[in-house]
Each structure stands twice: as structure tokens, then as C-alpha cells.
């Protein structure tokens, strides 16, 4: 069983056809079929068969598909680690929710990179629903955000910070004239960051609880951009309390009163369990729970981007 065979099979599984896999890998269909045939012969399993509605996988084929992705991810990561080690560098691949990545990651990574000068951090933004798969396939080394729903022992999660989300608006916004009723809130324009477009999380849960229709939601490329729109009186925003507090203190924003206009969430750091996490991931999991890390996260906006830019690579994943 070779990496080339596994990559061919994994691509067939991902794309659903030999033809599509061949195009993706830039090889002939005959080459893909040959690799799959060699796996079938070695493993004594048909792996999949063609049906009128696509490919039907055997239980063994499904098991191989899962293992192939994990093995290929480990191979890619090993190659990367060897190259980094040859250059005297280590790499930590960190996946985070959009809220954390925008508002807390700068401070955390800046402080963490100061402690480990030989470490580069690659930060990417993902849906929380994908965290477990990203860890299991070793696409990333650690995730920060909601706790992944996973089998005990597969992923080790540690809660390190509870946070609050507040509904805020400009002082001149008409909504501030009285405690807003649910039906009044539903009729307002809501200016929102990327977290509102996710399938789950504190922000989508708040919007669902309020019954805000999609027609009333304006989603911007960042939470900061949405907050700026709120300051201009163009709608209601949902913001982290520690982000909104300075603007509230200056009188640029007002927190809306009421139980429906606030919610609590939590950030967890998650790594592979059973001693399978990388040393860098273990270091991050320990550091993120320290008071120094918490202070850095809550003051993240004050840390200049240029301070940690050379050690951090940011990727936005749709």
C-alpha cells in the first residue's frame, strides 16, 4: 500500500468518480483505476462498486477512506515538519472560529510566539462543525472555539475562557428609546460579522432565538466592520463584551437591555488525545489557560499587527 495508491483512492471517495479523481490528480483514468485495483488485490476487498446513482462503498472501503485521509495528512505534515526542522523552525497549525480569530488570536499568538522564537503559527478560520475532522485528519494541530462533538479520548478539549455577546447600537438609534420587545428587535436591521453565517454558535443561536429574518441581516467581511456600521447608526450589532466596552465607555455605542440581547459562550482549546498531539500543540494547550494568555487575548486589539506578522500565516477557509 503506497501513498500514491491511497491518494488516488481518497480522491475517488472525495469526488465520487474515477474520472473526476483523474482530472484532479492530473493523471489518466487508467492510472487511477490501476491504483485502486492494486489496493483491492492487496486488501482483498472490492472497496466500492458503480451504481446508477454513483459509487457504493463497502464497509471496508469506508474504513479505508477514513484511514487514507488520516495517513496522507500525517505524511504531508511529516514532510513539512522535516523541512521546518531542517531550517531550525517548528510549525503550529491552528484552526479557530471567526470570532476568536479576529478579536483574541492576535494577542494570544503574539504572546505565544514571544515565548517560542523557533515557532511559526499558521492560523486558519473554520466552522466549528469541522474541528474534529481537521484534528483527526491532522490537517491542523489544535483548534480554538466551541468544543468539538467527538468520541471521548479522540480529542482532548480544555475550556479556558467564557465570554459574553451583547447587542449594541449607536446612542442615536431609535431602538434605545425603551427596552425593546422581541417583535421590535425582529424588525430592525442587524449588521453582523462572519459568525452570523455559520451553522452553529452563540451568534446564530441569538438570531434564531430572536427570530430575526435573513432579510434583516447584513453580514460584513469582519466583525469590526459590522461594529463600525452600528456606530454609524445603520443597525444593531452583536459584539464581544470586551470588544464593545471601550466604545460603550466613550459613548459611541449603547448596550441594549434585556435577556434576549445577551448570551454567553465559551472558548476551548482542542488537540488530539491519547498522546498523539504534537509538542507545539501541547505547549499551546498549556499556555492558553494561563493568566498571561488571558490578558493578552482580552487586550489583543492593542497589539500591533506587525509585531507578530512574520511568524503567523493567516488563511480564511470558506
Coordinates of C-alpha atoms in Angstrom, one line a residue:
X1 CA 0.0 0.0 0.0
X2 CA 1.7 3.2 -1.2
X3 CA 0.8 6.9 -0.6
X4 CA 0.1 7.2 -4.4
X5 CA -2.5 4.4 -4.2
X6 CA -4.1 5.9 -1.1
X7 CA -4.2 9.4 -2.6
X8 CA -5.9 8.1 -5.7
X9 CA -8.5 6.2 -3.6
X10 CA -9.1 9.1 -1.3
X11 CA -9.6 11.4 -4.2
X12 CA -12.2 9.0 -5.8
X13 CA -14.0 9.0 -2.4
X14 CA -14.0 12.8 -2.2
X15 CA -15.1 13.5 -5.7
X16 CA -17.3 10.5 -6.3
X17 CA -15.9 9.2 -9.6
X18 CA -12.7 7.9 -11.1
X19 CA -12.9 10.4 -13.9
X20 CA -13.1 13.4 -11.6
X21 CA -10.3 11.9 -9.5
X22 CA -8.1 11.6 -12.6
X23 CA -8.7 15.2 -13.5
X24 CA -8.0 16.4 -10.0
X25 CA -4.7 14.4 -9.8
X26 CA -3.8 15.3 -13.4
X27 CA -3.4 11.6 -14.4
X28 CA -5.3 9.2 -16.7
X29 CA -8.4 7.3 -15.6
X30 CA -6.4 4.1 -16.2
X31 CA -3.8 5.2 -13.7
X32 CA -6.4 5.8 -11.0
X33 CA -8.1 2.5 -11.8
X34 CA -4.7 0.7 -11.6
X35 CA -4.0 2.2 -8.1
X36 CA -7.5 1.2 -6.9
X37 CA -7.1 -2.3 -8.4
X38 CA -3.8 -2.8 -6.5
X39 CA -5.5 -1.8 -3.3
X40 CA -8.4 -4.2 -3.9
X41 CA -6.0 -7.0 -4.6
X42 CA -3.8 -6.3 -1.5
X43 CA -6.7 -5.8 0.9
X44 CA -9.0 -8.5 -0.5
X45 CA -11.9 -6.0 -0.6
X46 CA -13.9 -4.6 -3.5
X47 CA -13.9 -1.2 -1.7
X48 CA -16.6 0.2 -3.9
X49 CA -18.9 -0.6 -6.9
X50 CA -20.5 1.6 -9.5
X51 CA -24.3 2.1 -9.4
X52 CA -26.8 4.1 -11.3
X53 CA -26.6 6.9 -8.7
X54 CA -22.9 6.9 -8.2
X55 CA -20.3 4.8 -6.2
X56 CA -21.4 2.5 -3.4
X57 CA -18.7 1.8 -0.9
X58 CA -18.2 -1.4 1.1
X59 CA -17.7 -1.2 4.9
X60 CA -14.0 -1.9 4.3
X61 CA -13.9 0.8 1.6
X62 CA -15.4 3.4 4.0
X63 CA -12.9 2.4 6.7
X64 CA -10.0 2.7 4.2
X65 CA -11.3 6.1 3.1
X66 CA -11.2 7.4 6.6
X67 CA -7.7 5.9 7.3
X68 CA -6.3 7.1 4.0
X69 CA -7.1 10.7 4.7
X70 CA -5.5 10.4 8.1
X71 CA -2.4 8.8 6.8
X72 CA -2.0 11.2 3.9
X73 CA -2.4 14.1 6.3
X74 CA 0.3 12.6 8.6
X75 CA 2.6 12.2 5.6
X76 CA 2.1 15.8 4.4
X77 CA 2.6 17.0 7.9
X78 CA 5.8 14.9 8.4
X79 CA 7.3 16.3 5.2
X80 CA 6.5 19.9 6.3
X81 CA 8.0 19.2 9.8
X82 CA 11.2 17.8 8.4
X83 CA 11.6 20.8 6.2
X84 CA 10.9 23.2 9.1
X85 CA 13.3 21.2 11.3
X86 CA 16.0 21.5 8.7
X87 CA 15.6 25.2 8.8
X88 CA 15.6 25.2 12.6
X89 CA 11.8 26.1 12.7
X90 CA 8.7 24.4 14.0
X91 CA 5.1 24.9 12.8
X92 CA 1.9 25.0 14.7
X93 CA -1.3 24.9 12.6
X94 CA -4.1 26.4 14.5
X95 CA -7.8 26.5 13.4
X96 CA -10.1 29.0 15.1
X97 CA -13.7 30.3 14.9
X98 CA -14.1 33.6 13.2
X99 CA -14.8 35.5 16.5
X100 CA -11.7 34.2 18.2
X101 CA -9.5 34.6 15.1
X102 CA -10.5 38.3 14.7
X103 CA -10.5 39.5 18.3
X104 CA -8.5 37.2 20.6
X105 CA -6.0 35.4 18.3
X106 CA -3.7 38.4 17.7
X107 CA -2.9 38.9 21.4
X108 CA -2.6 35.2 22.1
X109 CA -0.4 34.3 19.2
X110 CA 1.8 37.4 19.7
X111 CA 2.5 36.4 23.3
X112 CA 2.9 32.7 22.5
X113 CA 5.3 33.4 19.7
X114 CA 7.4 35.6 22.0
X115 CA 7.9 32.5 24.2
X116 CA 8.8 30.2 21.3
X117 CA 11.1 32.0 18.9
X118 CA 11.6 28.9 16.8
X119 CA 7.9 28.5 16.2
X120 CA 5.8 29.7 13.2
X121 CA 2.0 29.8 13.7
X122 CA -0.4 29.2 10.8
X123 CA -3.9 30.4 11.7
X124 CA -6.9 29.4 9.6
X125 CA -10.6 30.2 10.1
X126 CA -13.1 27.3 10.0
X127 CA -16.6 26.3 11.0
X128 CA -16.7 24.7 14.5
X129 CA -18.5 21.7 12.9
X130 CA -15.3 20.9 11.1
X131 CA -13.0 21.0 14.1
X132 CA -13.0 17.3 14.9
X133 CA -12.3 16.2 11.3
X134 CA -9.5 18.8 11.0
X135 CA -7.8 17.3 14.1
X136 CA -8.4 13.6 13.3
X137 CA -7.0 14.0 9.7
X138 CA -4.1 16.1 11.1
X139 CA -4.9 19.0 8.9
X140 CA -4.4 21.2 11.9
X141 CA -2.6 20.6 15.3
X142 CA -5.1 22.5 17.5
X143 CA -8.4 24.2 17.4
X144 CA -9.8 27.1 19.4
X145 CA -13.5 27.8 19.6
X146 CA -16.5 25.7 20.6
X147 CA -15.8 22.2 22.0
X148 CA -15.9 19.6 19.2
X149 CA -18.6 17.0 19.4
X150 CA -16.3 13.9 19.5
X151 CA -15.9 10.5 21.0
X152 CA -14.2 10.7 24.4
X153 CA -10.4 10.1 24.1
X154 CA -10.2 11.0 20.4
X155 CA -9.9 14.8 21.1
X156 CA -8.9 16.4 24.3
X157 CA -10.6 19.8 25.0
X158 CA -10.0 22.3 27.7
X159 CA -12.2 25.2 28.5
X160 CA -10.1 28.3 29.0
X161 CA -12.4 31.4 28.7
X162 CA -16.1 32.2 29.0
X163 CA -17.2 35.3 27.0
X164 CA -20.4 37.4 26.6
X165 CA -22.1 38.6 23.4
X166 CA -24.0 41.9 23.7
X167 CA -26.4 43.5 21.3
X168 CA -25.3 47.1 20.8
X169 CA -26.4 50.1 18.8
X170 CA -25.5 53.8 18.3
X171 CA -26.9 56.1 21.0
X172 CA -29.0 57.8 18.4
X173 CA -30.6 54.6 17.2
X174 CA -34.4 54.6 17.8
X175 CA -34.2 51.2 19.5
X176 CA -32.6 52.9 22.5
X177 CA -35.8 54.8 23.5
X178 CA -37.2 52.0 25.5
X179 CA -36.5 48.3 26.4
X180 CA -37.1 46.7 23.1
X181 CA -39.7 44.0 22.8
X182 CA -38.9 40.8 20.7
X183 CA -41.1 41.9 17.8
X184 CA -39.4 45.3 17.7
X185 CA -36.0 43.6 17.7
X186 CA -37.0 41.3 14.8
X187 CA -38.0 44.3 12.7
X188 CA -34.6 46.1 13.0
X189 CA -31.7 45.9 10.6
X190 CA -28.8 43.8 12.1
X191 CA -25.3 44.5 11.0
X192 CA -23.3 41.3 11.6
X193 CA -19.8 39.7 11.2
X194 CA -18.9 36.4 9.7
X195 CA -20.0 34.4 12.8
X196 CA -23.7 35.0 11.8
X197 CA -23.2 33.0 8.6
X198 CA -22.1 29.8 10.5
X199 CA -24.3 26.8 11.1
X200 CA -24.0 26.9 14.9
X201 CA -22.6 29.0 17.6
X202 CA -23.6 31.8 20.0
X203 CA -24.4 34.4 17.4
X204 CA -26.6 32.2 15.1
X205 CA -28.3 30.9 18.3
X206 CA -29.1 34.5 19.4
X207 CA -30.5 35.4 16.0
X208 CA -32.6 32.3 15.9
X209 CA -33.9 32.9 19.4
X210 CA -34.9 36.5 18.4
X211 CA -36.4 35.2 15.2
X212 CA -34.5 37.8 13.1
X213 CA -35.3 37.0 9.4
X214 CA -32.4 36.8 6.9
X215 CA -33.8 39.8 5.1
X216 CA -33.0 41.9 8.1
X217 CA -29.4 40.6 8.4
X218 CA -26.5 42.3 6.7
X219 CA -23.3 40.3 7.0
X220 CA -19.9 42.0 6.6
X221 CA -16.5 40.7 6.0
X222 CA -15.4 41.2 9.6
X223 CA -17.0 41.8 13.0
X224 CA -15.1 45.1 13.2
X225 CA -16.7 46.3 10.0
X226 CA -20.1 45.4 11.4
X227 CA -19.4 47.3 14.6
X228 CA -18.4 50.4 12.7
X229 CA -21.8 50.2 10.8
X230 CA -23.6 50.1 14.2
X231 CA -21.6 53.1 15.4
X232 CA -22.9 55.0 12.3
X233 CA -26.5 54.2 13.4
X234 CA -27.1 51.8 10.5
X235 CA -28.2 48.8 12.6
X236 CA -27.8 46.6 15.6
X237 CA -24.6 44.6 16.0
X238 CA -23.6 41.6 18.1
X239 CA -20.2 42.1 19.7
X240 CA -18.0 40.5 22.3
X241 CA -18.4 42.4 25.6
X242 CA -14.7 43.1 26.0
X243 CA -14.6 44.5 22.4
X244 CA -17.6 46.7 22.8
X245 CA -16.8 48.0 26.3
X246 CA -14.4 50.8 25.2
X247 CA -16.9 52.1 22.7
X248 CA -19.7 52.0 25.3
X249 CA -17.4 53.9 27.7
X250 CA -16.8 56.6 25.1
X251 CA -20.5 56.9 24.3
X252 CA -20.1 55.6 20.8
X253 CA -22.3 52.6 21.5
X254 CA -25.0 51.6 23.9
X255 CA -25.7 48.1 25.1
X256 CA -29.3 47.1 24.6
X257 CA -31.0 45.9 27.8
X258 CA -32.9 42.7 28.2
X259 CA -32.3 38.9 28.5
X260 CA -32.7 38.3 24.8
X261 CA -30.0 40.8 23.8
X262 CA -27.1 39.0 25.5
X263 CA -25.7 35.5 25.6
X264 CA -22.7 33.6 26.9
X265 CA -20.3 31.4 25.0
X266 CA -17.0 29.6 25.7
X267 CA -13.7 29.1 24.0
X268 CA -12.0 25.7 24.2
X269 CA -8.6 24.6 23.0
X270 CA -8.7 21.1 21.5
X271 CA -5.9 18.8 20.5
X272 CA -5.6 15.1 19.7
X273 CA -5.9 12.9 22.8
X274 CA -4.0 9.8 23.7
X275 CA -0.6 11.4 23.4
X276 CA -1.0 11.9 19.7
X277 CA -0.8 15.7 19.7
X278 CA 2.4 17.5 18.6
X279 CA 4.7 19.1 21.2
X280 CA 3.8 22.5 19.8
X281 CA 0.0 21.8 20.2
X282 CA 0.7 20.6 23.8
X283 CA 2.5 23.8 24.5
X284 CA -0.3 25.9 23.2
X285 CA -2.9 23.9 25.2
X286 CA -1.0 24.6 28.4
X287 CA -0.2 28.2 27.6
X288 CA -3.7 29.3 26.6
X289 CA -5.0 28.5 30.2
X290 CA -2.6 30.9 31.9
X291 CA -3.5 34.3 33.2
X292 CA -0.8 35.8 30.9
X293 CA -2.6 34.4 27.9
X294 CA -6.0 35.6 29.0
X295 CA -4.6 39.1 29.5
X296 CA -3.1 39.0 26.0
X297 CA -6.4 37.8 24.4
X298 CA -8.5 40.5 26.1
X299 CA -6.1 43.2 25.1
X300 CA -5.4 41.8 21.6
X301 CA -6.6 44.9 19.8
X302 CA -3.8 46.9 21.3
X303 CA -1.1 44.7 19.9
X304 CA 0.3 45.9 16.6
X305 CA -0.1 43.5 13.7
X306 CA 3.5 44.0 12.6
X307 CA 4.7 42.6 15.9
X308 CA 3.8 39.0 15.0
X309 CA 3.2 39.1 11.3
X310 CA 6.5 37.3 10.3
X311 CA 5.6 34.3 12.5
X312 CA 1.9 34.0 11.6
X313 CA 0.2 32.9 8.4
X314 CA -3.5 33.6 8.2
X315 CA -5.8 31.7 5.9
X316 CA -9.5 32.2 5.6
X317 CA -11.4 28.9 4.7
X318 CA -14.9 29.1 3.3

